[in-house]
Coordinates of C-alpha atoms in Angstrom, one line a residue:
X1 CA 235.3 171.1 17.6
X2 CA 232.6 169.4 15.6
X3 CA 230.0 170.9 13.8
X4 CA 226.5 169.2 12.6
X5 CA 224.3 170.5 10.3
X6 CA 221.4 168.6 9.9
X7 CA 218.7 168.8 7.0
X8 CA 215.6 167.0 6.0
X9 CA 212.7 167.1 8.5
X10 CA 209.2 167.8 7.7
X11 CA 205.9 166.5 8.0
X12 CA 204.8 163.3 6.5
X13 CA 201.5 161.4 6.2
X14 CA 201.9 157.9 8.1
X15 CA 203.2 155.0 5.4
X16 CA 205.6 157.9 4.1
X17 CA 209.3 158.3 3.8
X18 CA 212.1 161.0 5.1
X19 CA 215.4 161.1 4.4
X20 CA 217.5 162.9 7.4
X21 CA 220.9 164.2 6.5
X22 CA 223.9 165.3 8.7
X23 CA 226.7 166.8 7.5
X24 CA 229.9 166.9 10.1
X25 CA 232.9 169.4 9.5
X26 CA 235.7 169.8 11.9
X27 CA 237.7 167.3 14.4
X28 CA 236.0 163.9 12.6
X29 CA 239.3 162.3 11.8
X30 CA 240.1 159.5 13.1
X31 CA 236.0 159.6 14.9
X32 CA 234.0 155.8 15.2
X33 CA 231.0 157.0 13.2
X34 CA 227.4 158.6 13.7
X35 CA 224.6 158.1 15.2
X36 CA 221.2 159.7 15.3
X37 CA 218.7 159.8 19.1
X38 CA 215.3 161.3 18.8
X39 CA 213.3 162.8 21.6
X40 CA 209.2 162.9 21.4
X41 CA 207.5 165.1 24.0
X42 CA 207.1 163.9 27.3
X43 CA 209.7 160.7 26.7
X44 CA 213.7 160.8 27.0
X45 CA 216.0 160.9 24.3
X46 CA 217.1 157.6 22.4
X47 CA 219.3 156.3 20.1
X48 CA 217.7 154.9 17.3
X49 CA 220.5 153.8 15.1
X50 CA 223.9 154.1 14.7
X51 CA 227.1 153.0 12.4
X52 CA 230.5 153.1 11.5
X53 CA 232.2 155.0 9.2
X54 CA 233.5 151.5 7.8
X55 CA 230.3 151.0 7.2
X56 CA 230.6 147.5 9.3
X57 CA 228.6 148.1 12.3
X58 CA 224.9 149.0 12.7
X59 CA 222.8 149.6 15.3
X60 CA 218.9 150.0 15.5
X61 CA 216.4 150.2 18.4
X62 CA 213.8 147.2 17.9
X63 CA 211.1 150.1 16.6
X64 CA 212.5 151.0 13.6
X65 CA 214.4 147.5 12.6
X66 CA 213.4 147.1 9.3
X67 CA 212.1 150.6 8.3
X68 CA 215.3 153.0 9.3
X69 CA 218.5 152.6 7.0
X70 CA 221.4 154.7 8.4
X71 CA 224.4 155.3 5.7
X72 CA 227.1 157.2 5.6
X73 CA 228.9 159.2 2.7
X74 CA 232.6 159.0 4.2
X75 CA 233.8 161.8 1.3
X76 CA 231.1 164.2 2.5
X77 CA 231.3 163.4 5.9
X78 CA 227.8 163.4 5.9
X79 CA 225.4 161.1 7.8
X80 CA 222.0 159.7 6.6
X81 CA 218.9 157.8 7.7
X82 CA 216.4 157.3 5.7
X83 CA 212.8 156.6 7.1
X84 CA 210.2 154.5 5.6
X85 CA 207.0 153.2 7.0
X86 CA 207.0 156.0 9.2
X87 CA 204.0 156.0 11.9
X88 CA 202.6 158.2 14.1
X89 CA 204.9 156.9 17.1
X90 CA 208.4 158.2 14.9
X91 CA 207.0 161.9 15.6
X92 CA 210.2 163.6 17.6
X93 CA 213.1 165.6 17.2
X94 CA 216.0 164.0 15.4
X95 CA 219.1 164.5 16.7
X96 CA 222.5 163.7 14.7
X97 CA 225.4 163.1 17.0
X98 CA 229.3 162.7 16.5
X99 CA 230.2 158.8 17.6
X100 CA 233.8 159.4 18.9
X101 CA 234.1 155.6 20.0
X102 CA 231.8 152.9 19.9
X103 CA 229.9 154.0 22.5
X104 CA 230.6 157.7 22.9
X105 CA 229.2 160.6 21.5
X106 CA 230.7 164.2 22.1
X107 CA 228.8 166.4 19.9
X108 CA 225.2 166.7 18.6
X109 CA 223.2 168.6 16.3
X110 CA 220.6 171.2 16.5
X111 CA 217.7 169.1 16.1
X112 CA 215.1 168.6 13.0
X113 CA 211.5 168.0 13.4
X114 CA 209.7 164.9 12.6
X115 CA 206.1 164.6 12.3
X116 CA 204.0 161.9 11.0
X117 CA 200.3 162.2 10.8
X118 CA 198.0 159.5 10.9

């Protein structure tokens, strides 16, 4: 069993900056990495980035190339993206989620809020 707390939503004026945080405790050994989705009203849920815990493999979706850095503290076990530019469009629920294998995740967080104003 996994557990993801997840910290650092809020509302931010477009242009601003966020930093999410996700700190994992229980059955991580030996996991791929993390990875955090969002879901905005009315739209599925997407992954937005992702990496390793080695740190040698990112992933971003095209809209946030450039703006989104996802890190990891491999000590803490804690997972982090930081958000910059931030528009209107990035308003959603953030999701962090436990990357078992490259492309499998088995447990997510609760959610935080995002919400950029224009």
């Amino acid at each position: 069993q996994v557990h993801l707390v997840e910290s650092g939503g809020g509302l931010v004026q477009s242009g601003g900056s966020l930093r999410l945080s996700c700190a994992a405790s229980g059955g991580t050994f030996e996991s791929y990495g993390m990875g955090w989705f969002r879901q905005a009203p009315g739209k599925e849920r997407e992954l937005v980035a992702a990496v390793s815990w080695s740190g040698d493999s990112t992933y971003y979706v095209d809209s946030v190339k450039g703006r989104f850095t996802i890190s990891t503290d491999n000590i803490k076990n804690t997972a982090y993206l930081q958000m910059d530019s931030l528009k209107p469009d990035d308003t959603a629920v953030y999701y962090c989620a436990h990357r078992r294998y490259a492309d499998f995740y088995d447990y997510v967080g609760q959610g935080t809020q995002v919400t950029v104003s224009s």
